[in-house]
PDB file of C-alpha atoms and ligand atoms in Angstrom:
ATOM      1  CA  MET A  19      25.134  -0.748 -12.937  1.00  0.00           C
ATOM      2  CA  PRO A  20      22.028   0.275 -14.926  1.00  0.00           C
ATOM      3  CA  LEU A  21      20.144   3.434 -14.002  1.00  0.00           C
ATOM      4  CA  ASP A  22      17.500   2.761 -11.371  1.00  0.00           C
ATOM      5  CA  HIS A  23      18.597  -0.797 -10.755  1.00  0.00           C
ATOM      6  CA  LYS A  24      15.862  -1.178  -8.146  1.00  0.00           C
ATOM      7  CA  ASP A  25      13.057  -0.332 -10.560  1.00  0.00           C
ATOM      8  CA  LYS A  26      11.289  -3.594  -9.828  1.00  0.00           C
ATOM      9  CA  THR A  27      10.401  -2.163  -6.412  1.00  0.00           C
ATOM     10  CA  THR A  28       7.705   0.492  -6.417  1.00  0.00           C
ATOM     11  CA  PHE A  29       8.675   3.186  -3.966  1.00  0.00           C
ATOM     12  CA  ARG A  30       6.045   5.658  -2.800  1.00  0.00           C
ATOM     13  CA  THR A  31       6.574   8.856  -4.802  1.00  0.00           C
ATOM     14  CA  PHE A  32       4.205  11.228  -3.009  1.00  0.00           C
ATOM     15  CA  GLY A  33       4.108  12.824   0.442  1.00  0.00           C
ATOM     16  CA  ARG A  34       0.766  13.173   2.159  1.00  0.00           C
ATOM     17  CA  ALA A  35      -2.478  11.930   0.684  1.00  0.00           C
ATOM     18  CA  LYS A  36      -4.632  13.981   3.080  1.00  0.00           C
ATOM     19  CA  GLY A  37      -4.335  17.391   4.731  1.00  0.00           C
ATOM     20  CA  ARG A  38      -7.005  19.075   6.811  1.00  0.00           C
ATOM     21  CA  THR A  39     -10.335  17.314   7.283  1.00  0.00           C
ATOM     22  CA  LEU A  40     -12.693  18.364   4.513  1.00  0.00           C
ATOM     23  CA  THR A  41     -15.317  20.941   5.477  1.00  0.00           C
ATOM     24  CA  ALA A  42     -18.990  19.956   5.422  1.00  0.00           C
ATOM     25  CA  SER A  43     -19.400  21.937   2.220  1.00  0.00           C
ATOM     26  CA  GLN A  44     -16.457  20.156   0.548  1.00  0.00           C
ATOM     27  CA  GLU A  45     -17.873  16.804   1.683  1.00  0.00           C
ATOM     28  CA  ALA A  46     -21.226  17.716   0.134  1.00  0.00           C
ATOM     29  CA  VAL A  47     -19.636  18.714  -3.181  1.00  0.00           C
ATOM     30  CA  MET A  48     -17.622  15.481  -3.206  1.00  0.00           C
ATOM     31  CA  ALA A  49     -20.693  13.369  -2.429  1.00  0.00           C
ATOM     32  CA  GLU A  50     -22.617  14.978  -5.275  1.00  0.00           C
ATOM     33  CA  HIS A  51     -19.977  15.187  -8.009  1.00  0.00           C
ATOM     34  CA  TRP A  52     -17.246  12.594  -7.300  1.00  0.00           C
ATOM     35  CA  PRO A  53     -19.211   9.653  -8.720  1.00  0.00           C
ATOM     36  CA  ARG A  54     -19.535  11.454 -12.081  1.00  0.00           C
ATOM     37  CA  LEU A  55     -15.979  12.831 -12.155  1.00  0.00           C
ATOM     38  CA  SER A  56     -14.004   9.867 -10.877  1.00  0.00           C
ATOM     39  CA  ILE A  57     -12.392   7.143 -12.938  1.00  0.00           C
ATOM     40  CA  ALA A  58     -10.891   3.882 -11.655  1.00  0.00           C
ATOM     41  CA  PRO A  59      -8.082   1.701 -13.026  1.00  0.00           C
ATOM     42  CA  GLY A  60      -9.499  -0.519 -15.769  1.00  0.00           C
ATOM     43  CA  ASP A  61     -12.524   1.695 -16.505  1.00  0.00           C
ATOM     44  CA  ALA A  62     -13.136   2.475 -20.163  1.00  0.00           C
ATOM     45  CA  LEU A  63     -11.332   5.686 -21.070  1.00  0.00           C
ATOM     46  CA  PRO A  64     -13.658   8.552 -22.051  1.00  0.00           C
ATOM     47  CA  SER A  65     -12.069   8.814 -25.496  1.00  0.00           C
ATOM     48  CA  ALA A  66     -13.176   5.252 -26.298  1.00  0.00           C
ATOM     49  CA  ALA A  67     -16.747   6.601 -26.304  1.00  0.00           C
ATOM     50  CA  ASP A  68     -16.396   9.994 -28.008  1.00  0.00           C
ATOM     51  CA  GLY A  69     -13.134   9.719 -29.998  1.00  0.00           C
ATOM     52  CA  LYS A  70     -11.711  12.984 -28.604  1.00  0.00           C
ATOM     53  CA  PRO A  71      -7.964  13.122 -27.871  1.00  0.00           C
ATOM     54  CA  LEU A  72      -7.037  12.191 -24.306  1.00  0.00           C
ATOM     55  CA  TRP A  73      -4.633  14.242 -22.174  1.00  0.00           C
ATOM     56  CA  LEU A  74      -3.321  13.287 -18.728  1.00  0.00           C
ATOM     57  CA  GLU A  75      -1.945  15.433 -15.930  1.00  0.00           C
ATOM     58  CA  ILE A  76       0.025  13.513 -13.312  1.00  0.00           C
ATOM     59  CA  GLY A  77       0.151  15.024  -9.809  1.00  0.00           C
ATOM     60  CA  TYR A  78      -2.122  18.046 -10.285  1.00  0.00           C
ATOM     61  CA  GLY A  79      -1.725  19.146  -6.639  1.00  0.00           C
ATOM     62  CA  MET A  80      -4.262  21.907  -5.958  1.00  0.00           C
ATOM     63  CA  GLY A  81      -5.474  21.594  -9.536  1.00  0.00           C
ATOM     64  CA  SER A  82      -5.116  25.007 -11.192  1.00  0.00           C
ATOM     65  CA  HIS A  83      -3.461  23.561 -14.311  1.00  0.00           C
ATOM     66  CA  VAL A  84      -5.737  20.555 -14.775  1.00  0.00           C
ATOM     67  CA  LEU A  85      -8.805  22.814 -14.507  1.00  0.00           C
ATOM     68  CA  HIS A  86      -7.192  25.217 -16.967  1.00  0.00           C
ATOM     69  CA  LEU A  87      -6.671  22.366 -19.453  1.00  0.00           C
ATOM     70  CA  ALA A  88     -10.272  21.183 -19.232  1.00  0.00           C
ATOM     71  CA  ARG A  89     -11.634  24.737 -19.429  1.00  0.00           C
ATOM     72  CA  THR A  90      -9.513  25.858 -22.384  1.00  0.00           C
ATOM     73  CA  HIS A  91      -9.674  22.586 -24.361  1.00  0.00           C
ATOM     74  CA  PRO A  92     -13.289  21.460 -24.608  1.00  0.00           C
ATOM     75  CA  GLU A  93     -12.258  19.447 -27.709  1.00  0.00           C
ATOM     76  CA  VAL A  94     -10.126  17.168 -25.488  1.00  0.00           C
ATOM     77  CA  ASN A  95     -10.840  14.713 -22.671  1.00  0.00           C
ATOM     78  CA  VAL A  96      -8.640  15.543 -19.696  1.00  0.00           C
ATOM     79  CA  LEU A  97      -7.680  13.042 -16.992  1.00  0.00           C
ATOM     80  CA  GLY A  98      -5.983  13.979 -13.741  1.00  0.00           C
ATOM     81  CA  ALA A  99      -4.248  11.596 -11.324  1.00  0.00           C
ATOM     82  CA  GLU A 100      -3.412  12.711  -7.809  1.00  0.00           C
ATOM     83  CA  PRO A 101      -3.490  11.004  -4.393  1.00  0.00           C
ATOM     84  CA  PHE A 102      -3.982  14.242  -2.399  1.00  0.00           C
ATOM     85  CA  LEU A 103      -7.595  14.437  -1.205  1.00  0.00           C
ATOM     86  CA  ASN A 104      -7.710  18.160  -0.446  1.00  0.00           C
ATOM     87  CA  GLY A 105      -6.469  19.139  -3.914  1.00  0.00           C
ATOM     88  CA  THR A 106      -8.928  16.691  -5.431  1.00  0.00           C
ATOM     89  CA  ALA A 107     -11.806  18.254  -3.485  1.00  0.00           C
ATOM     90  CA  LYS A 108     -10.781  21.655  -4.860  1.00  0.00           C
ATOM     91  CA  VAL A 109     -10.747  20.381  -8.434  1.00  0.00           C
ATOM     92  CA  VAL A 110     -14.121  18.692  -7.969  1.00  0.00           C
ATOM     93  CA  ARG A 111     -15.610  21.966  -6.731  1.00  0.00           C
ATOM     94  CA  GLY A 112     -14.066  23.885  -9.640  1.00  0.00           C
ATOM     95  CA  ALA A 113     -15.300  21.373 -12.219  1.00  0.00           C
ATOM     96  CA  ALA A 114     -18.808  21.447 -10.722  1.00  0.00           C
ATOM     97  CA  GLU A 115     -18.985  25.243 -10.580  1.00  0.00           C
ATOM     98  CA  GLU A 116     -17.720  25.619 -14.145  1.00  0.00           C
ATOM     99  CA  GLY A 117     -19.847  22.754 -15.482  1.00  0.00           C
ATOM    100  CA  LEU A 118     -16.823  21.006 -17.022  1.00  0.00           C
ATOM    101  CA  ASP A 119     -17.854  17.747 -18.638  1.00  0.00           C
ATOM    102  CA  ASN A 120     -14.497  16.762 -20.172  1.00  0.00           C
ATOM    103  CA  LEU A 121     -12.584  16.108 -16.949  1.00  0.00           C
ATOM    104  CA  ARG A 122     -12.154  12.829 -15.026  1.00  0.00           C
ATOM    105  CA  LEU A 123     -10.045  12.243 -11.928  1.00  0.00           C
ATOM    106  CA  PHE A 124      -8.248   9.286 -10.428  1.00  0.00           C
ATOM    107  CA  ARG A 125      -7.375   9.661  -6.766  1.00  0.00           C
ATOM    108  CA  GLY A 126      -4.248   7.610  -6.206  1.00  0.00           C
ATOM    109  CA  ASP A 127      -0.885   6.589  -7.631  1.00  0.00           C
ATOM    110  CA  VAL A 128      -0.838   7.155 -11.392  1.00  0.00           C
ATOM    111  CA  ARG A 129       1.273   4.017 -11.853  1.00  0.00           C
ATOM    112  CA  GLU A 130      -1.647   1.922 -10.599  1.00  0.00           C
ATOM    113  CA  PHE A 131      -3.996   3.738 -12.984  1.00  0.00           C
ATOM    114  CA  LEU A 132      -1.742   3.278 -16.014  1.00  0.00           C
ATOM    115  CA  GLU A 133      -1.179  -0.457 -15.619  1.00  0.00           C
ATOM    116  CA  PRO A 134      -4.380  -1.557 -17.426  1.00  0.00           C
ATOM    117  CA  VAL A 135      -4.417   1.410 -19.832  1.00  0.00           C
ATOM    118  CA  PRO A 136      -4.108   0.324 -23.500  1.00  0.00           C
ATOM    119  CA  ASP A 137      -0.988   1.287 -25.472  1.00  0.00           C
ATOM    120  CA  ALA A 138      -0.941   4.708 -27.185  1.00  0.00           C
ATOM    121  CA  SER A 139      -3.941   6.043 -25.215  1.00  0.00           C
ATOM    122  CA  PHE A 140      -2.700   9.588 -24.570  1.00  0.00           C
ATOM    123  CA  ALA A 141      -1.972  12.410 -27.000  1.00  0.00           C
ATOM    124  CA  ARG A 142      -0.418  14.521 -24.258  1.00  0.00           C
ATOM    125  CA  VAL A 143       0.900  13.999 -20.712  1.00  0.00           C
ATOM    126  CA  TYR A 144       1.937  16.640 -18.174  1.00  0.00           C
ATOM    127  CA  ILE A 145       4.195  16.001 -15.174  1.00  0.00           C
ATOM    128  CA  LEU A 146       4.495  19.415 -13.541  1.00  0.00           C
ATOM    129  CA  PHE A 147       6.861  19.788 -10.619  1.00  0.00           C
ATOM    130  CA  PRO A 148       6.845  16.208  -9.348  1.00  0.00           C
ATOM    131  CA  ASP A 149       7.917  15.849  -5.713  1.00  0.00           C
ATOM    132  CA  PRO A 150      11.655  16.654  -5.784  1.00  0.00           C
ATOM    133  CA  TRP A 151      12.820  14.237  -3.055  1.00  0.00           C
ATOM    134  CA  PRO A 152      16.106  16.180  -2.796  1.00  0.00           C
ATOM    135  CA  LYS A 153      17.890  14.077  -0.161  1.00  0.00           C
ATOM    136  CA  ALA A 154      20.113  11.436  -1.758  1.00  0.00           C
ATOM    137  CA  ARG A 155      18.518   8.657   0.294  1.00  0.00           C
ATOM    138  CA  HIS A 156      15.090   9.739  -1.009  1.00  0.00           C
ATOM    139  CA  ASN A 157      16.041  10.071  -4.694  1.00  0.00           C
ATOM    140  CA  LYS A 158      14.628   6.584  -5.250  1.00  0.00           C
ATOM    141  CA  ARG A 159      11.156   8.014  -4.594  1.00  0.00           C
ATOM    142  CA  ARG A 160      11.303  10.265  -7.646  1.00  0.00           C
ATOM    143  CA  LEU A 161       8.515   9.567 -10.105  1.00  0.00           C
ATOM    144  CA  ILE A 162      10.794   9.918 -13.134  1.00  0.00           C
ATOM    145  CA  ARG A 163      12.591   6.611 -13.288  1.00  0.00           C
ATOM    146  CA  THR A 164      13.632   4.348 -16.115  1.00  0.00           C
ATOM    147  CA  ALA A 165      10.664   2.006 -15.667  1.00  0.00           C
ATOM    148  CA  PHE A 166       8.217   4.906 -15.530  1.00  0.00           C
ATOM    149  CA  ILE A 167       9.645   6.462 -18.711  1.00  0.00           C
ATOM    150  CA  GLN A 168       9.169   3.060 -20.343  1.00  0.00           C
ATOM    151  CA  GLU A 169       5.527   3.067 -19.206  1.00  0.00           C
ATOM    152  CA  LEU A 170       5.041   6.615 -20.519  1.00  0.00           C
ATOM    153  CA  SER A 171       6.421   5.592 -23.900  1.00  0.00           C
ATOM    154  CA  ARG A 172       3.908   2.739 -23.965  1.00  0.00           C
ATOM    155  CA  VAL A 173       0.827   4.828 -23.133  1.00  0.00           C
ATOM    156  CA  ILE A 174       1.669   7.983 -25.143  1.00  0.00           C
ATOM    157  CA  GLU A 175       0.864   7.684 -28.835  1.00  0.00           C
ATOM    158  CA  PRO A 176       3.647   8.101 -31.426  1.00  0.00           C
ATOM    159  CA  GLY A 177       3.886  11.832 -32.097  1.00  0.00           C
ATOM    160  CA  GLY A 178       2.286  12.555 -28.705  1.00  0.00           C
ATOM    161  CA  GLN A 179       3.657  15.191 -26.356  1.00  0.00           C
ATOM    162  CA  LEU A 180       5.104  15.009 -22.847  1.00  0.00           C
ATOM    163  CA  THR A 181       5.767  18.048 -20.670  1.00  0.00           C
ATOM    164  CA  PHE A 182       7.997  17.764 -17.595  1.00  0.00           C
ATOM    165  CA  ALA A 183       8.657  20.720 -15.291  1.00  0.00           C
ATOM    166  CA  SER A 184      11.000  21.050 -12.345  1.00  0.00           C
ATOM    167  CA  ASP A 185      12.742  23.782 -10.375  1.00  0.00           C
ATOM    168  CA  ILE A 186      15.397  21.462  -8.926  1.00  0.00           C
ATOM    169  CA  PRO A 187      18.582  21.361 -11.058  1.00  0.00           C
ATOM    170  CA  HIS A 188      19.548  17.929  -9.731  1.00  0.00           C
ATOM    171  CA  TYR A 189      16.121  16.524 -10.659  1.00  0.00           C
ATOM    172  CA  VAL A 190      16.353  18.133 -14.110  1.00  0.00           C
ATOM    173  CA  ASP A 191      19.739  16.446 -14.702  1.00  0.00           C
ATOM    174  CA  TRP A 192      18.426  13.186 -13.262  1.00  0.00           C
ATOM    175  CA  ALA A 193      15.353  13.205 -15.529  1.00  0.00           C
ATOM    176  CA  LEU A 194      17.144  14.296 -18.714  1.00  0.00           C
ATOM    177  CA  THR A 195      19.820  11.615 -18.216  1.00  0.00           C
ATOM    178  CA  ARG A 196      17.087   8.997 -18.005  1.00  0.00           C
ATOM    179  CA  PHE A 197      15.088  10.323 -20.967  1.00  0.00           C
ATOM    180  CA  ARG A 198      18.261  10.334 -23.117  1.00  0.00           C
ATOM    181  CA  SER A 199      19.281   6.859 -22.005  1.00  0.00           C
ATOM    182  CA  HIS A 200      15.765   5.546 -22.735  1.00  0.00           C
ATOM    183  CA  GLN A 201      15.845   7.173 -26.178  1.00  0.00           C
ATOM    184  CA  ARG A 202      19.232   5.550 -26.961  1.00  0.00           C
ATOM    185  CA  LYS A 203      18.033   2.119 -25.897  1.00  0.00           C
ATOM    186  CA  ASN A 204      14.624   2.357 -27.619  1.00  0.00           C
ATOM    187  CA  PRO A 205      15.332   3.701 -31.087  1.00  0.00           C
ATOM    188  CA  GLY A 206      12.163   5.101 -32.645  1.00  0.00           C
ATOM    189  CA  ALA A 207      10.146   4.864 -29.424  1.00  0.00           C
ATOM    190  CA  GLY A 208      11.917   7.320 -27.144  1.00  0.00           C
ATOM    191  CA  PHE A 209      11.248  10.927 -26.188  1.00  0.00           C
ATOM    192  CA  ALA A 210      12.908  13.529 -28.404  1.00  0.00           C
ATOM    193  CA  MET A 211      13.269  16.897 -26.709  1.00  0.00           C
ATOM    194  CA  ASN A 212      11.500  19.729 -28.542  1.00  0.00           C
ATOM    195  CA  ASP A 213      13.662  22.711 -29.407  1.00  0.00           C
ATOM    196  CA  ARG A 214      12.470  25.501 -27.085  1.00  0.00           C
ATOM    197  CA  ASP A 215      13.739  27.671 -24.235  1.00  0.00           C
ATOM    198  CA  PRO A 216      13.127  25.622 -21.066  1.00  0.00           C
ATOM    199  CA  LYS A 217      12.896  28.784 -18.947  1.00  0.00           C
ATOM    200  CA  GLN A 218       9.761  29.829 -20.844  1.00  0.00           C
ATOM    201  CA  PRO A 219       6.512  28.285 -19.627  1.00  0.00           C
ATOM    202  CA  PRO A 220       4.287  26.635 -22.221  1.00  0.00           C
ATOM    203  CA  GLU A 221       1.882  28.952 -24.063  1.00  0.00           C
ATOM    204  CA  GLY A 222      -1.094  30.063 -21.972  1.00  0.00           C
ATOM    205  CA  TRP A 223       0.541  28.786 -18.782  1.00  0.00           C
ATOM    206  CA  PRO A 224      -1.819  29.536 -15.848  1.00  0.00           C
ATOM    207  CA  GLY A 225       0.751  29.070 -13.059  1.00  0.00           C
ATOM    208  CA  THR A 226       0.623  26.446 -10.336  1.00  0.00           C
ATOM    209  CA  LYS A 227       0.839  26.626  -6.574  1.00  0.00           C
ATOM    210  CA  TYR A 228       4.166  24.806  -6.477  1.00  0.00           C
ATOM    211  CA  GLU A 229       5.672  26.992  -9.204  1.00  0.00           C
ATOM    212  CA  ALA A 230       4.720  30.140  -7.252  1.00  0.00           C
ATOM    213  CA  LYS A 231       6.383  28.723  -4.120  1.00  0.00           C
ATOM    214  CA  ALA A 232       9.545  27.868  -6.069  1.00  0.00           C
ATOM    215  CA  ARG A 233       9.757  31.416  -7.416  1.00  0.00           C
ATOM    216  CA  ARG A 234       9.133  32.936  -3.951  1.00  0.00           C
ATOM    217  CA  GLU A 235      11.999  30.829  -2.636  1.00  0.00           C
ATOM    218  CA  GLY A 236      14.307  32.005  -5.437  1.00  0.00           C
ATOM    219  CA  ARG A 237      14.353  28.865  -7.617  1.00  0.00           C
ATOM    220  CA  THR A 238      14.005  28.931 -11.411  1.00  0.00           C
ATOM    221  CA  PRO A 239      11.362  26.696 -12.983  1.00  0.00           C
ATOM    222  CA  TYR A 240      12.172  24.803 -16.179  1.00  0.00           C
ATOM    223  CA  TRP A 241       9.746  23.184 -18.608  1.00  0.00           C
ATOM    224  CA  PHE A 242      10.862  20.487 -21.039  1.00  0.00           C
ATOM    225  CA  GLU A 243       8.658  19.277 -23.857  1.00  0.00           C
ATOM    226  CA  PHE A 244       9.227  16.005 -25.646  1.00  0.00           C
ATOM    227  CA  THR A 245       7.698  14.273 -28.640  1.00  0.00           C
ATOM    228  CA  ARG A 246       7.171  10.529 -28.433  1.00  0.00           C
ATOM    229  CA  GLU A 247       9.017   9.198 -31.479  1.00  0.00           C
ATOM    230  CA  GLY A 248       7.442   6.766 -33.857  1.00  0.00           C
TER     231      GLY A 248
HETATM  232  C1  SAM B  14       5.323  19.122  -5.726  1.00  0.00           C
HETATM  233  S1  SAM B  14       3.656  18.742  -6.024  1.00  0.00           S
HETATM  234  C2  SAM B  14       3.253  19.739  -7.455  1.00  0.00           C
HETATM  235  C3  SAM B  14       1.772  19.872  -7.650  1.00  0.00           C
HETATM  236  C4  SAM B  14       1.338  20.659  -8.904  1.00  0.00           C
HETATM  237  N1  SAM B  14       1.716  19.981 -10.122  1.00  0.00           N
HETATM  238  C5  SAM B  14       1.892  22.070  -8.884  1.00  0.00           C
HETATM  239  O1  SAM B  14       2.714  22.387  -9.762  1.00  0.00           O
HETATM  240  O2  SAM B  14       1.479  22.841  -7.992  1.00  0.00           O
HETATM  241  C6  SAM B  14       3.735  17.094  -6.705  1.00  0.00           C
HETATM  242  C7  SAM B  14       2.387  16.399  -6.722  1.00  0.00           C
HETATM  243  O3  SAM B  14       2.535  15.123  -7.349  1.00  0.00           O
HETATM  244  C8  SAM B  14       1.707  14.205  -6.671  1.00  0.00           C
HETATM  245  N2  SAM B  14       2.214  12.846  -6.929  1.00  0.00           N
HETATM  246  C9  SAM B  14       3.380  12.313  -6.474  1.00  0.00           C
HETATM  247  N3  SAM B  14       3.490  11.037  -6.855  1.00  0.00           N
HETATM  248  C10 SAM B  14       2.385  10.752  -7.595  1.00  0.00           C
HETATM  249  C11 SAM B  14       1.920   9.587  -8.245  1.00  0.00           C
HETATM  250  N4  SAM B  14       2.635   8.442  -8.214  1.00  0.00           N
HETATM  251  N5  SAM B  14       0.738   9.634  -8.893  1.00  0.00           N
HETATM  252  C12 SAM B  14       0.021  10.780  -8.927  1.00  0.00           C
HETATM  253  N6  SAM B  14       0.404  11.930  -8.320  1.00  0.00           N
HETATM  254  C13 SAM B  14       1.567  11.908  -7.651  1.00  0.00           C
HETATM  255  C14 SAM B  14       1.824  14.628  -5.211  1.00  0.00           C
HETATM  256  O4  SAM B  14       0.764  14.162  -4.406  1.00  0.00           O
HETATM  257  C15 SAM B  14       1.838  16.136  -5.330  1.00  0.00           C
HETATM  258  O5  SAM B  14       0.549  16.697  -5.235  1.00  0.00           O
END
């Protein structure tokens, strides 16, 4: 049986899309800045207008890393995709306060956003601590699946970079098995793992909320970096 034989069905990969009701101040910040910061599926990508490289962070949670990317890489357009409203409101506030003009956000399932995206659009993609869905009956909800790796290989340019982090050994094995299998079946268009120590965070790593929780609970985070062949 092939890996992920049910890939034709799109299972929901995230938990909650909303937490506490936004405060009046968060609502006001959203009302003022969301129209400028948001991007919808099918919209022209910012790099089509200014030619800067485009990076994507999938599932930015409370947003510390996506804000860090936009802040430290003004030469890049950064996109973030995340269904969670409260994290999105935090990122919108941060972007407004820091005057970041190279950040756009999609609130929803990244798979819906990617569908109309042209091939080879992204120079770099981050998937940092995707929901682990540790129970066997929930494994099918994991974002890293054969069909999703296929989609990533379509939208990441040849030579582009992909970073995947997880603190769950079973998810690490699950993901690496699928990346290797995809690479075998798609010669020249797979993801080749970069030679680095996966226990070391990427350079300049700012930390994320989920990573801190994993460490508090005694789990070891791993970061894997891949180059899209081609
Ligand atoms: C465990 S949290 C980690 C958040 C953050 N990266 C961190 O390290 O703190 C995983 C995040 O991925 C988001 N997510 C799950 N499925 C997603 C999808 N299909 N598209 C976009 N984001 C998704 C969830 O809403 C959640 O915020």
